[in-house]
CSV table of C-alpha atoms (C1' of nucleotides) in Angstrom, one decimal:
chain,number,residue,atom,x,y,z
A,72,MET,CA,-45.4,162.7,281.0
A,73,THR,CA,-45.1,160.6,284.0
A,74,VAL,CA,-46.4,157.0,283.4
A,75,SER,CA,-48.3,155.1,286.0
A,76,ARG,CA,-47.0,151.7,286.7
A,77,LYS,CA,-48.9,148.8,288.0
A,78,SER,CA,-48.1,145.3,289.0
A,79,ALA,CA,-48.3,142.8,286.2
A,80,GLU,CA,-51.1,141.1,288.0
A,81,ASP,CA,-53.3,144.1,288.4
A,82,ARG,CA,-52.7,145.3,284.9
A,83,ARG,CA,-53.7,141.9,283.4
A,84,GLU,CA,-56.8,141.9,285.5
A,85,GLU,CA,-57.6,145.4,284.4
A,86,LEU,CA,-57.2,144.6,280.7
A,87,VAL,CA,-59.4,141.5,281.0
A,88,ARG,CA,-62.2,143.4,282.8
A,89,ALA,CA,-62.2,146.1,280.2
A,90,ALA,CA,-62.3,143.5,277.4
A,91,ILE,CA,-65.4,141.8,279.0
A,92,ALA,CA,-67.2,145.2,279.4
A,93,LEU,CA,-66.4,146.1,275.8
A,94,VAL,CA,-67.5,142.6,274.5
A,95,ALA,CA,-70.7,143.2,276.3
A,96,ARG,CA,-71.1,146.6,274.8
A,97,LYS,CA,-69.9,146.1,271.2
A,98,GLY,CA,-69.6,142.3,270.6
A,99,PHE,CA,-66.6,140.1,270.2
A,100,ALA,CA,-66.0,140.9,266.6
A,101,ALA,CA,-66.2,144.6,267.1
A,102,VAL,CA,-63.7,144.8,270.0
A,103,THR,CA,-60.4,146.3,269.1
A,104,LEU,CA,-57.1,146.2,270.9
A,105,ARG,CA,-57.1,150.0,270.7
A,106,ASP,CA,-60.5,150.0,272.2
A,107,VAL,CA,-59.5,147.9,275.2
A,108,ALA,CA,-56.3,150.1,275.7
A,109,ALA,CA,-58.4,153.3,275.5
A,110,GLU,CA,-60.8,152.0,278.1
A,111,VAL,CA,-58.0,151.3,280.5
A,112,GLY,CA,-56.1,154.4,279.5
A,113,VAL,CA,-52.8,152.9,278.2
A,114,ALA,CA,-51.1,152.7,274.9
A,115,HIS,CA,-52.4,149.9,272.7
A,116,GLY,CA,-48.9,148.5,272.4
A,117,LEU,CA,-49.0,147.5,276.1
A,118,ILE,CA,-51.6,144.8,275.4
A,119,ARG,CA,-49.0,142.7,273.5
A,120,HIS,CA,-46.9,142.8,276.7
A,121,TYR,CA,-49.5,140.7,278.5
A,122,PHE,CA,-51.2,138.7,275.6
A,123,PRO,CA,-49.6,137.2,272.7
A,124,SER,CA,-52.6,138.0,270.4
A,125,ARG,CA,-56.0,139.7,270.4
A,126,GLU,CA,-57.5,136.2,270.3
A,127,ALA,CA,-55.6,135.3,273.5
A,128,LEU,CA,-57.0,138.4,275.2
A,129,LEU,CA,-60.5,137.7,274.3
A,130,ALA,CA,-60.3,134.1,275.2
A,131,ALA,CA,-59.0,135.1,278.7
A,132,ALA,CA,-61.9,137.6,278.9
A,133,PHE,CA,-64.5,135.0,278.2
A,134,ASP,CA,-62.8,132.5,280.5
A,135,ARG,CA,-62.9,135.1,283.2
A,136,ALA,CA,-66.6,135.9,282.6
A,137,VAL,CA,-67.5,132.3,283.0
A,138,ARG,CA,-65.4,131.9,286.1
A,139,ASP,CA,-67.0,135.0,287.5
A,140,GLU,CA,-70.5,133.7,287.0
A,141,LEU,CA,-69.8,130.2,288.3
A,142,ALA,CA,-68.1,131.7,291.4
A,143,GLN,CA,-71.0,133.9,292.3
A,144,LEU,CA,-73.6,131.2,291.6
A,145,PRO,CA,-74.3,130.0,295.2
A,146,PRO,CA,-76.0,133.2,296.6
A,147,THR,CA,-75.3,131.8,300.2
A,148,VAL,CA,-78.9,131.0,300.6
A,149,ASP,CA,-79.9,127.9,302.5
A,150,ASP,CA,-83.6,127.6,301.8
A,151,PRO,CA,-83.8,125.4,298.6
A,152,LEU,CA,-87.0,127.1,297.5
A,153,VAL,CA,-85.4,130.6,297.8
A,154,ALA,CA,-82.3,129.4,296.0
A,155,LEU,CA,-84.3,128.1,293.1
A,156,ALA,CA,-86.6,131.2,292.9
A,157,ASP,CA,-83.5,133.4,293.0
A,158,TRP,CA,-81.9,131.4,290.2
A,159,CYS,CA,-85.0,131.7,288.0
A,160,THR,CA,-85.2,135.5,288.5
A,161,SER,CA,-81.5,136.4,288.3
A,162,SER,CA,-80.6,137.2,284.8
A,163,VAL,CA,-77.7,139.6,284.7
A,164,GLU,CA,-77.9,141.6,281.6
A,165,VAL,CA,-74.3,142.3,281.0
A,166,HIS,CA,-73.4,138.5,281.2
A,167,TYR,CA,-76.2,137.5,278.9
A,168,LEU,CA,-75.1,139.9,276.3
A,169,VAL,CA,-71.7,138.2,276.4
A,170,TRP,CA,-73.2,134.8,276.3
A,171,ILE,CA,-75.5,135.7,273.3
A,172,ASP,CA,-72.4,137.1,271.5
A,173,ALA,CA,-70.5,134.0,272.3
A,174,TRP,CA,-73.4,131.8,270.9
A,175,ALA,CA,-73.1,133.7,267.7
A,176,GLU,CA,-69.4,133.2,267.5
A,177,ALA,CA,-69.4,129.5,268.6
A,178,PRO,CA,-70.2,127.9,265.2
A,179,ARG,CA,-66.9,129.3,263.9
A,180,ASP,CA,-64.8,128.9,266.9
A,181,PRO,CA,-64.5,125.3,268.0
A,182,GLU,CA,-62.5,126.3,271.2
A,183,LEU,CA,-65.2,128.8,272.3
A,184,ALA,CA,-67.9,126.2,271.5
A,185,THR,CA,-66.2,123.7,273.8
A,186,ALA,CA,-65.9,126.2,276.6
A,187,LEU,CA,-69.4,127.3,276.1
A,188,ARG,CA,-70.7,123.7,276.1
A,189,ALA,CA,-68.7,122.9,279.4
A,190,HIS,CA,-70.2,126.1,281.0
A,191,HIS,CA,-73.7,125.2,280.0
A,192,LEU,CA,-73.3,121.7,281.4
A,193,ALA,CA,-72.0,123.1,284.6
A,194,LEU,CA,-75.1,125.3,284.9
A,195,ASP,CA,-77.3,122.4,283.9
A,196,GLN,CA,-75.9,120.3,286.8
A,197,HIS,CA,-76.3,123.3,289.2
A,198,THR,CA,-79.9,123.6,288.1
A,199,ALA,CA,-80.6,120.0,288.6
A,200,GLY,CA,-79.3,120.1,292.1
A,201,LEU,CA,-81.5,123.2,292.9
A,202,LEU,CA,-84.4,121.4,291.4
A,203,ARG,CA,-83.9,118.3,293.4
A,204,ARG,CA,-83.5,120.1,296.7
A,205,ALA,CA,-86.4,122.5,296.0
A,206,CYS,CA,-88.6,119.5,295.1
A,207,ALA,CA,-88.0,117.7,298.4
A,208,ALA,CA,-88.5,121.0,300.4
A,209,GLY,CA,-91.6,122.0,298.6
A,210,GLY,CA,-93.4,118.8,298.5
A,211,GLY,CA,-93.3,118.5,294.8
A,212,ARG,CA,-92.6,115.7,292.4
A,213,CYS,CA,-89.7,115.3,290.0
A,214,ASP,CA,-89.2,112.0,288.2
A,215,ASP,CA,-86.2,113.2,286.1
A,216,PRO,CA,-84.2,116.1,287.5
A,217,ASP,CA,-81.8,116.2,284.8
A,218,ASP,CA,-84.5,116.4,282.0
A,219,ALA,CA,-86.3,119.1,284.1
A,220,ALA,CA,-83.0,121.0,284.4
A,221,ARG,CA,-82.6,120.9,280.6
A,222,GLN,CA,-86.1,122.3,280.2
A,223,LEU,CA,-85.5,125.0,282.8
A,224,THR,CA,-82.2,126.1,281.3
A,225,ALA,CA,-83.7,126.2,277.8
A,226,MET,CA,-86.7,128.3,279.1
A,227,LEU,CA,-84.4,130.7,281.0
A,228,ASP,CA,-82.2,131.1,277.9
A,229,GLY,CA,-85.2,131.8,275.7
A,230,LEU,CA,-86.7,134.2,278.2
A,231,ALA,CA,-83.4,136.1,278.6
A,232,VAL,CA,-83.4,136.7,274.8
A,233,GLN,CA,-86.9,138.0,275.0
A,234,LEU,CA,-86.1,140.2,277.9
A,235,HIS,CA,-82.5,141.6,276.9
A,236,VAL,CA,-82.6,141.4,273.1
A,237,LEU,CA,-86.1,141.4,271.9
A,238,ARG,CA,-87.3,143.5,274.8
A,239,VAL,CA,-90.8,142.0,274.4
A,240,LEU,CA,-90.9,141.2,278.2
A,241,THR,CA,-90.7,143.3,281.3
A,242,PRO,CA,-88.5,142.0,284.0
A,243,ASP,CA,-91.6,141.2,286.1
A,244,GLU,CA,-93.2,139.1,283.2
A,245,HIS,CA,-89.9,137.3,282.8
A,246,ASP,CA,-89.9,136.3,286.5
A,247,ARG,CA,-93.5,135.4,286.4
A,248,VAL,CA,-93.1,133.1,283.5
A,249,ALA,CA,-89.9,131.6,284.7
A,250,LEU,CA,-91.3,130.8,288.2
A,251,ALA,CA,-94.5,129.5,286.8
A,252,HIS,CA,-92.4,127.1,284.5
A,253,ALA,CA,-90.3,125.9,287.4
A,254,GLU,CA,-93.4,125.3,289.6
A,255,ARG,CA,-94.9,123.3,286.8
A,256,LEU,CA,-91.9,121.3,286.3
A,257,LEU,CA,-91.8,120.2,290.0
A,258,ALA,CA,-95.6,120.0,290.3
A,259,LEU,CA,-95.6,122.5,293.0
A,260,ARG,CA,-98.6,124.4,294.0
A,261,PRO,CA,-98.7,127.6,292.1
A,262,GLY,CA,-97.3,130.5,294.0
A,263,THR,CA,-94.9,128.5,296.1
A,264,LEU,CA,-91.9,129.7,294.3
A,265,ALA,CA,-93.2,133.1,293.7
A,266,ARG,CA,-93.6,133.7,297.3
A,267,ALA,CA,-90.2,132.5,298.0
A,268,VAL,CA,-88.2,135.1,295.9
A,269,SER,CA,-85.7,136.7,298.2
A,270,SER,CA,-86.6,140.2,299.0
A,271,GLY,CA,-83.0,141.4,298.6
B,198,MET,CA,-62.8,137.9,229.1
B,199,THR,CA,-66.4,138.0,228.2
B,200,VAL,CA,-68.5,139.1,231.1
B,201,SER,CA,-71.8,137.4,231.9
B,202,ARG,CA,-74.7,139.8,232.2
B,203,LYS,CA,-77.9,139.3,234.2
B,204,SER,CA,-81.1,141.2,234.7
B,205,ALA,CA,-80.8,143.6,237.6
B,206,GLU,CA,-83.5,141.7,239.4
B,207,ASP,CA,-81.8,138.4,239.2
B,208,ARG,CA,-78.4,139.8,240.2
B,209,ARG,CA,-79.9,141.6,243.3
B,210,GLU,CA,-81.5,138.4,244.3
B,211,GLU,CA,-78.3,136.5,243.8
B,212,LEU,CA,-76.3,138.9,245.9
B,213,VAL,CA,-78.9,138.9,248.7
B,214,ARG,CA,-79.0,135.1,248.8
B,215,ALA,CA,-75.2,134.9,248.9
B,216,ALA,CA,-75.2,137.5,251.7
B,217,ILE,CA,-77.6,135.3,253.7
B,218,ALA,CA,-75.5,132.2,253.2
B,219,LEU,CA,-72.4,134.0,254.3
B,220,VAL,CA,-74.0,135.6,257.4
B,221,ALA,CA,-75.1,132.1,258.5
B,222,ARG,CA,-71.5,130.9,257.8
B,223,LYS,CA,-69.5,133.8,259.2
B,224,GLY,CA,-71.8,136.1,261.1
B,225,PHE,CA,-72.9,139.6,260.3
B,226,ALA,CA,-69.7,141.4,261.4
B,227,ALA,CA,-67.4,139.2,259.5
B,228,VAL,CA,-69.2,139.3,256.1
B,229,THR,CA,-67.2,141.4,253.6
B,230,LEU,CA,-68.4,142.9,250.3
B,231,ARG,CA,-65.4,141.1,248.7
B,232,ASP,CA,-66.7,137.9,250.3
B,233,VAL,CA,-70.2,138.3,248.8
B,234,ALA,CA,-68.8,139.2,245.4
B,235,ALA,CA,-66.5,136.2,245.4
B,236,GLU,CA,-69.4,133.9,246.4
B,237,VAL,CA,-71.4,135.1,243.4
B,238,GLY,CA,-68.3,135.4,241.2
B,239,VAL,CA,-68.4,139.1,240.3
B,240,ALA,CA,-66.2,142.1,241.0
B,241,HIS,CA,-66.8,143.7,244.5
B,242,GLY,CA,-67.4,146.9,242.9
B,243,LEU,CA,-70.6,145.6,241.3
B,244,ILE,CA,-72.3,145.5,244.7
B,245,ARG,CA,-72.2,149.3,244.9
B,246,HIS,CA,-74.3,149.3,241.7
B,247,TYR,CA,-77.1,147.5,243.6
B,248,PHE,CA,-76.7,148.6,247.2
B,249,PRO,CA,-75.6,152.0,248.4
B,250,SER,CA,-73.7,150.6,251.3
B,251,ARG,CA,-72.7,147.4,253.0
B,252,GLU,CA,-75.2,148.0,255.7
B,253,ALA,CA,-78.0,148.2,253.0
B,254,LEU,CA,-77.0,144.9,251.6
B,255,LEU,CA,-77.0,143.2,255.0
B,256,ALA,CA,-80.3,144.8,255.9
B,257,ALA,CA,-81.8,143.6,252.6
B,258,ALA,CA,-80.4,140.0,253.3
B,259,PHE,CA,-81.9,139.9,256.8
B,260,ASP,CA,-85.2,141.3,255.6
B,261,ARG,CA,-85.2,138.6,252.9
B,262,ALA,CA,-84.5,135.8,255.4
B,263,VAL,CA,-87.4,137.0,257.6
B,264,ARG,CA,-89.7,137.2,254.6
B,265,ASP,CA,-88.6,133.7,253.5
B,266,GLU,CA,-89.3,132.2,256.8
B,267,LEU,CA,-92.7,133.8,257.3
B,268,ALA,CA,-93.7,132.9,253.8
B,269,GLN,CA,-93.1,129.3,254.2
B,270,LEU,CA,-94.6,129.2,257.6
B,271,PRO,CA,-98.0,127.6,256.8
B,272,PRO,CA,-96.9,124.1,255.8
B,273,THR,CA,-100.3,123.7,254.1
B,274,VAL,CA,-101.4,121.3,256.8
B,275,ASP,CA,-105.0,121.3,257.9
B,276,ASP,CA,-104.9,119.2,261.0
B,277,PRO,CA,-104.3,121.6,263.9
B,278,LEU,CA,-102.5,119.0,265.9
B,279,VAL,CA,-100.2,118.2,263.0
B,280,ALA,CA,-99.5,121.8,262.4
B,281,LEU,CA,-98.5,122.5,265.9
B,282,ALA,CA,-96.4,119.4,266.2
B,283,ASP,CA,-94.6,120.3,263.0
B,284,TRP,CA,-94.1,123.9,264.2
B,285,CYS,CA,-92.5,122.5,267.4
B,286,THR,CA,-90.1,120.2,265.5
B,287,SER,CA,-89.1,122.5,262.7
B,288,SER,CA,-86.0,124.4,263.6
B,289,VAL,CA,-84.1,125.1,260.4
B,290,GLU,CA,-80.4,125.4,261.2
B,291,VAL,CA,-79.3,127.9,258.7
B,292,HIS,CA,-82.1,130.3,259.7
B,293,TYR,CA,-81.4,130.0,263.4
B,294,LEU,CA,-77.7,130.7,262.9
B,295,VAL,CA,-78.8,134.0,261.2
B,296,TRP,CA,-81.3,134.8,264.1
B,297,ILE,CA,-78.7,134.2,266.8
B,298,ASP,CA,-76.3,136.4,265.0
B,299,ALA,CA,-79.0,139.0,264.7
B,300,TRP,CA,-79.7,138.7,268.5
B,301,ALA,CA,-76.0,139.4,269.2
B,302,GLU,CA,-76.1,142.4,266.8
B,303,ALA,CA,-79.4,143.9,267.9
B,304,PRO,CA,-78.3,145.7,271.1
B,305,ARG,CA,-76.0,147.9,268.9
B,306,ASP,CA,-78.4,148.2,265.8
B,307,PRO,CA,-81.8,149.7,266.8
B,308,GLU,CA,-83.2,149.2,263.3
B,309,LEU,CA,-82.3,145.5,263.4
B,310,ALA,CA,-83.7,145.3,266.9
B,311,THR,CA,-87.0,146.7,265.7
B,312,ALA,CA,-87.2,144.4,262.7
B,313,LEU,CA,-86.3,141.4,265.1
B,314,ARG,CA,-89.0,142.4,267.5
B,315,ALA,CA,-91.6,142.6,264.7
B,316,HIS,CA,-90.6,139.2,263.4
B,317,HIS,CA,-90.8,137.8,267.0
B,318,LEU,CA,-94.3,139.2,267.6
B,319,ALA,CA,-95.4,137.8,264.2
B,320,LEU,CA,-94.2,134.4,265.1
B,321,ASP,CA,-95.7,134.8,268.6
B,322,GLN,CA,-99.1,135.5,267.0
B,323,HIS,CA,-98.7,132.6,264.6
B,324,THR,CA,-97.9,130.3,267.6
B,325,ALA,CA,-100.9,131.6,269.5
B,326,GLY,CA,-103.2,130.7,266.6
B,327,LEU,CA,-101.7,127.2,266.3
B,328,LEU,CA,-102.1,126.7,270.1
B,329,ARG,CA,-105.8,127.8,270.0
B,330,ARG,CA,-106.6,125.6,267.1
B,331,ALA,CA,-104.7,122.5,268.5
B,332,CYS,CA,-106.3,123.1,272.0
B,333,ALA,CA,-109.8,122.9,270.5
B,334,ALA,CA,-108.9,119.9,268.3
B,335,GLY,CA,-107.1,117.9,270.9
B,336,GLY,CA,-109.5,118.4,273.8
B,337,GLY,CA,-107.0,120.4,275.9
B,338,ARG,CA,-107.4,123.4,277.9
B,339,CYS,CA,-105.8,126.8,277.4
B,340,ASP,CA,-106.8,129.8,279.5
B,341,ASP,CA,-104.4,132.3,278.0
B,342,PRO,CA,-103.1,131.4,274.5
B,343,ASP,CA,-100.9,134.5,274.3
B,344,ASP,CA,-99.2,133.7,277.5
B,345,ALA,CA,-98.8,130.0,276.4
B,346,ALA,CA,-97.4,131.2,273.0
B,347,ARG,CA,-94.8,133.3,274.8
B,348,GLN,CA,-93.7,130.4,276.8
B,349,LEU,CA,-93.6,128.1,273.8
B,350,THR,CA,-91.5,130.5,271.6
B,351,ALA,CA,-89.1,131.0,274.6
B,352,MET,CA,-88.7,127.3,274.9
B,353,LEU,CA,-88.2,126.8,271.3
B,354,ASP,CA,-85.6,129.5,271.1
B,355,GLY,CA,-83.7,128.2,274.1
B,356,LEU,CA,-83.9,124.6,272.6
B,357,ALA,CA,-82.6,125.8,269.3
B,358,VAL,CA,-79.6,127.3,271.0
B,359,GLN,CA,-78.9,124.0,272.8
B,360,LEU,CA,-79.3,122.1,269.6
B,361,HIS,CA,-77.6,124.2,267.0
B,362,VAL,CA,-75.0,126.1,269.1
B,363,LEU,CA,-74.2,124.3,272.3
B,364,ARG,CA,-74.9,120.8,270.6
B,365,VAL,CA,-75.9,119.3,274.0
B,366,LEU,CA,-79.1,118.0,272.4
B,367,THR,CA,-79.8,115.6,269.6
B,368,PRO,CA,-82.6,116.5,267.2
B,369,ASP,CA,-84.7,113.8,268.7
B,370,GLU,CA,-84.2,115.1,272.2
B,371,HIS,CA,-85.0,118.5,271.0
B,372,ASP,CA,-88.3,117.4,269.5
B,373,ARG,CA,-89.4,115.3,272.4
B,374,VAL,CA,-88.8,118.2,274.9
B,375,ALA,CA,-90.5,120.6,272.7
B,376,LEU,CA,-93.6,118.4,272.1
B,377,ALA,CA,-93.9,117.6,275.8
B,378,HIS,CA,-93.7,121.2,276.7
B,379,ALA,CA,-96.5,122.0,274.2
B,380,GLU,CA,-98.6,119.2,275.5
B,381,ARG,CA,-98.2,120.4,279.1
B,382,LEU,CA,-99.2,124.0,278.1
B,383,LEU,CA,-102.4,122.7,276.5
B,384,ALA,CA,-103.1,120.1,279.1
B,385,LEU,CA,-103.1,117.5,276.4
B,386,ARG,CA,-102.7,113.8,277.1
B,387,PRO,CA,-98.9,112.9,276.8
B,388,GLY,CA,-98.2,111.6,273.4
B,389,THR,CA,-101.1,113.4,271.6
B,390,LEU,CA,-98.7,115.7,269.8
B,391,ALA,CA,-95.9,113.3,269.5
B,392,ARG,CA,-98.1,111.0,267.5
B,393,ALA,CA,-99.3,113.9,265.3
B,394,VAL,CA,-95.8,114.7,263.9
B,395,SER,CA,-96.1,114.6,260.1
B,396,SER,CA,-94.2,111.7,258.7
B,397,GLY,CA,-92.7,113.8,256.0
C,161,DG,C1',-25.3,155.8,292.7
C,162,DG,C1',-24.8,152.8,289.1
C,163,DT,C1',-27.2,148.8,286.8
C,164,DG,C1',-30.3,145.6,285.2
C,165,DC,C1',-35.2,144.5,285.1
C,166,DT,C1',-39.7,145.5,283.7
C,167,DG,C1',-43.8,148.2,282.8
C,168,DT,C1',-44.8,151.5,279.2
C,169,DT,C1',-44.9,154.5,275.1
C,170,DG,C1',-45.0,155.8,270.3
C,171,DT,C1',-44.2,154.8,265.9
C,172,DA,C1',-44.0,152.0,261.8
C,173,DC,C1',-45.4,148.3,258.8
C,174,DG,C1',-48.3,145.3,256.0
C,175,DC,C1',-52.8,144.2,255.1
C,176,DA,C1',-57.7,144.2,254.5
C,177,DT,C1',-61.8,146.7,254.4
C,178,DG,C1',-65.7,150.0,252.4
C,179,DG,C1',-66.2,153.1,249.2
C,180,DA,C1',-65.4,156.0,244.8
C,181,DC,C1',-65.0,156.1,240.0
C,182,DA,C1',-63.4,156.0,235.2
C,183,DA,C1',-63.3,152.7,231.6
C,184,DC,C1',-65.2,148.9,229.3
C,185,DA,C1',-68.7,145.6,227.2
C,186,DA,C1',-73.1,143.9,226.0
C,187,DA,C1',-77.9,144.8,224.5
C,188,DG,C1',-81.6,147.3,222.5
C,189,DG,C1',-83.8,151.0,220.1
C,190,DT,C1',-83.9,153.7,215.9
D,17,DA,C1',-74.5,150.9,211.5
D,18,DC,C1',-74.8,154.1,215.3
D,19,DC,C1',-75.7,155.5,219.8
D,20,DT,C1',-77.7,155.3,224.4
D,21,DT,C1',-78.5,152.7,228.2
D,22,DT,C1',-76.9,149.6,231.8
D,23,DG,C1',-74.5,145.8,233.7
D,24,DT,C1',-69.7,145.0,234.8
D,25,DT,C1',-64.8,145.5,235.7
D,26,DG,C1',-60.3,146.9,237.7
D,27,DT,C1',-57.9,150.2,240.1
D,28,DC,C1',-57.3,153.7,243.5
D,29,DC,C1',-57.7,155.9,248.1
D,30,DA,C1',-58.4,156.8,253.1
D,31,DT,C1',-59.0,154.3,257.1
D,32,DG,C1',-58.5,151.2,260.8
D,33,DC,C1',-56.7,147.0,262.1
D,34,DG,C1',-53.2,143.5,264.5
D,35,DT,C1',-48.6,143.1,265.1
D,36,DA,C1',-43.7,144.4,265.7
D,37,DC,C1',-40.2,146.8,267.9
D,38,DA,C1',-36.9,150.3,269.4
D,39,DA,C1',-36.8,153.7,272.9
D,40,DC,C1',-38.0,155.5,277.4
D,41,DA,C1',-39.2,155.6,282.5
D,42,DG,C1',-39.9,153.9,287.2
D,43,DC,C1',-38.2,150.6,290.5
D,44,DA,C1',-35.2,147.1,293.2
D,45,DC,C1',-30.9,145.4,294.3
D,46,DC,C1',-26.0,145.5,295.1
DNA sequence: GGTGCTGTTGTACGCATGGACAACAAAGGT
DNA sequence: ACCTTTGTTGTCCATGCGTACAACAGCACC
C-alpha cells in the first residue's frame, strides 16, 4: 500500500474542513475522530499528529467556520439597499446548523460561549453598518441603529430556526418576512428592499 | 442495605424529571443512563425496568417538557393586554436550554423534529390568539394575525438565544425589545404593552 | 546512496457507555 | 406462614471512544 503524503498545511486544512462538515451533519457531540479520519481517508491516528486532542480539532473547526463566514460577508456589493437585502435573505444552511449546535453546546463550554459572543457582536456591528447605509440611501429613518441591528439579528436567528430546523417556513416566506421586518425597522416604504434583492 | 421502594408511577415520573434536568444541564447527547440513575439515587439497571431504551427515556422526557410548558401556558389572566405582555416577557431559562438542544438534535432525529414542529405550531396558534385579543382590546390594527404570530415567535426565539445562550442581553433589554416588537406588530401606541406587564 | 526528518499507519490500552440478566428484597393476597 | 408479584440491585458483556506509541514509507539534503 502506497501512502499519499501531503504538506502539513494542506492536511490540517483538510481535517478542519471535514470536521466542519461533520459537525453540521452530526453535531459537535457526535463527531468522532474516526469519523473525521474516514471522511478524509486517513488513519485516525494521524489526527493526533496535527491536533493534541479532539477538543482542539473541534475548536479549530469552529474557529475556521467563523472566519469563513466573516470573510465572505461583504458580498462586494456597493448599493447599500442591495447589500442589506442580500444580508436579510442569505442564510446558509450548513453554517446555521453549526451555529445552532454551538448554541446548544455553549452553556457547557465557556470558551465556545466567548467565541460565539464575539462572533455575534461582530455580526451585530456589521448589521448596524448595513442599516445605517441603507437608511441613508433609501430615505428611511433610524434613531438607534444599534438597537435596530439587535432586533434584526434576533429576527434573522429566529427565522433561521423556523426555516432550517422546524421547517415551518419556505425560503420565500423567510425572505419576505425578513425583508418586511427590515423595512419596518428603517421606516422604508414597503417593497423598497424586496425590489433590491440581487438577482444573482 | 435496605432498598427504598416506590410506586411505578412515581418512579417513572422521578426518572423523567431527572432526565429533563440533566438534558438542560448537559445536553441530549451527553446525558447518560448512569447520570439519570445517579441523579435519582438508584442503580442504572432500574431504568431498563421502566424504559426499553435510552432513546425512549429521552423521548418521554422531551414529551413531558412540552406538555409541562403547554399546560402552564394560560397564566389564568383575563386581560388580553396583560396576557400578551406576559407571554412576551416569560422566557423560562431551563425550558429554553432544552428547546435549543432539541433544535440542534432535530436535523438528525425525524421524530424529534416532528414533535418540535407540532409544538411550535401550537405555540404559534396560541400566539395568534393572544395577538387577536390584544389587538381588539388595545385598539390596534392587525391585518394578518397568523403572519404577525410567526414574526413574534421568531423574534422571541431569537431574543431567547441572545439572552440565555449568547448573554448579550439583560432580561430587561429582552423584555423591552420583545414588547416594542409586539406593539409595532399591532400598531399599538408605544408603551401600551409595557405598562400592561403583570407586576407578579 | 546513505541518513535524518516527517507524514502516516496499525495496533493496543484504559475507560465509559447501553444493554442484558440473574439474584435479591419488599409488599400483598390467600 | 407461604408464595406470587414487582420494584431493585449488582455484575457482566460487546462496542466504540480518545489517546498513546512503535513501526513504516516517502522525501530532501549532504
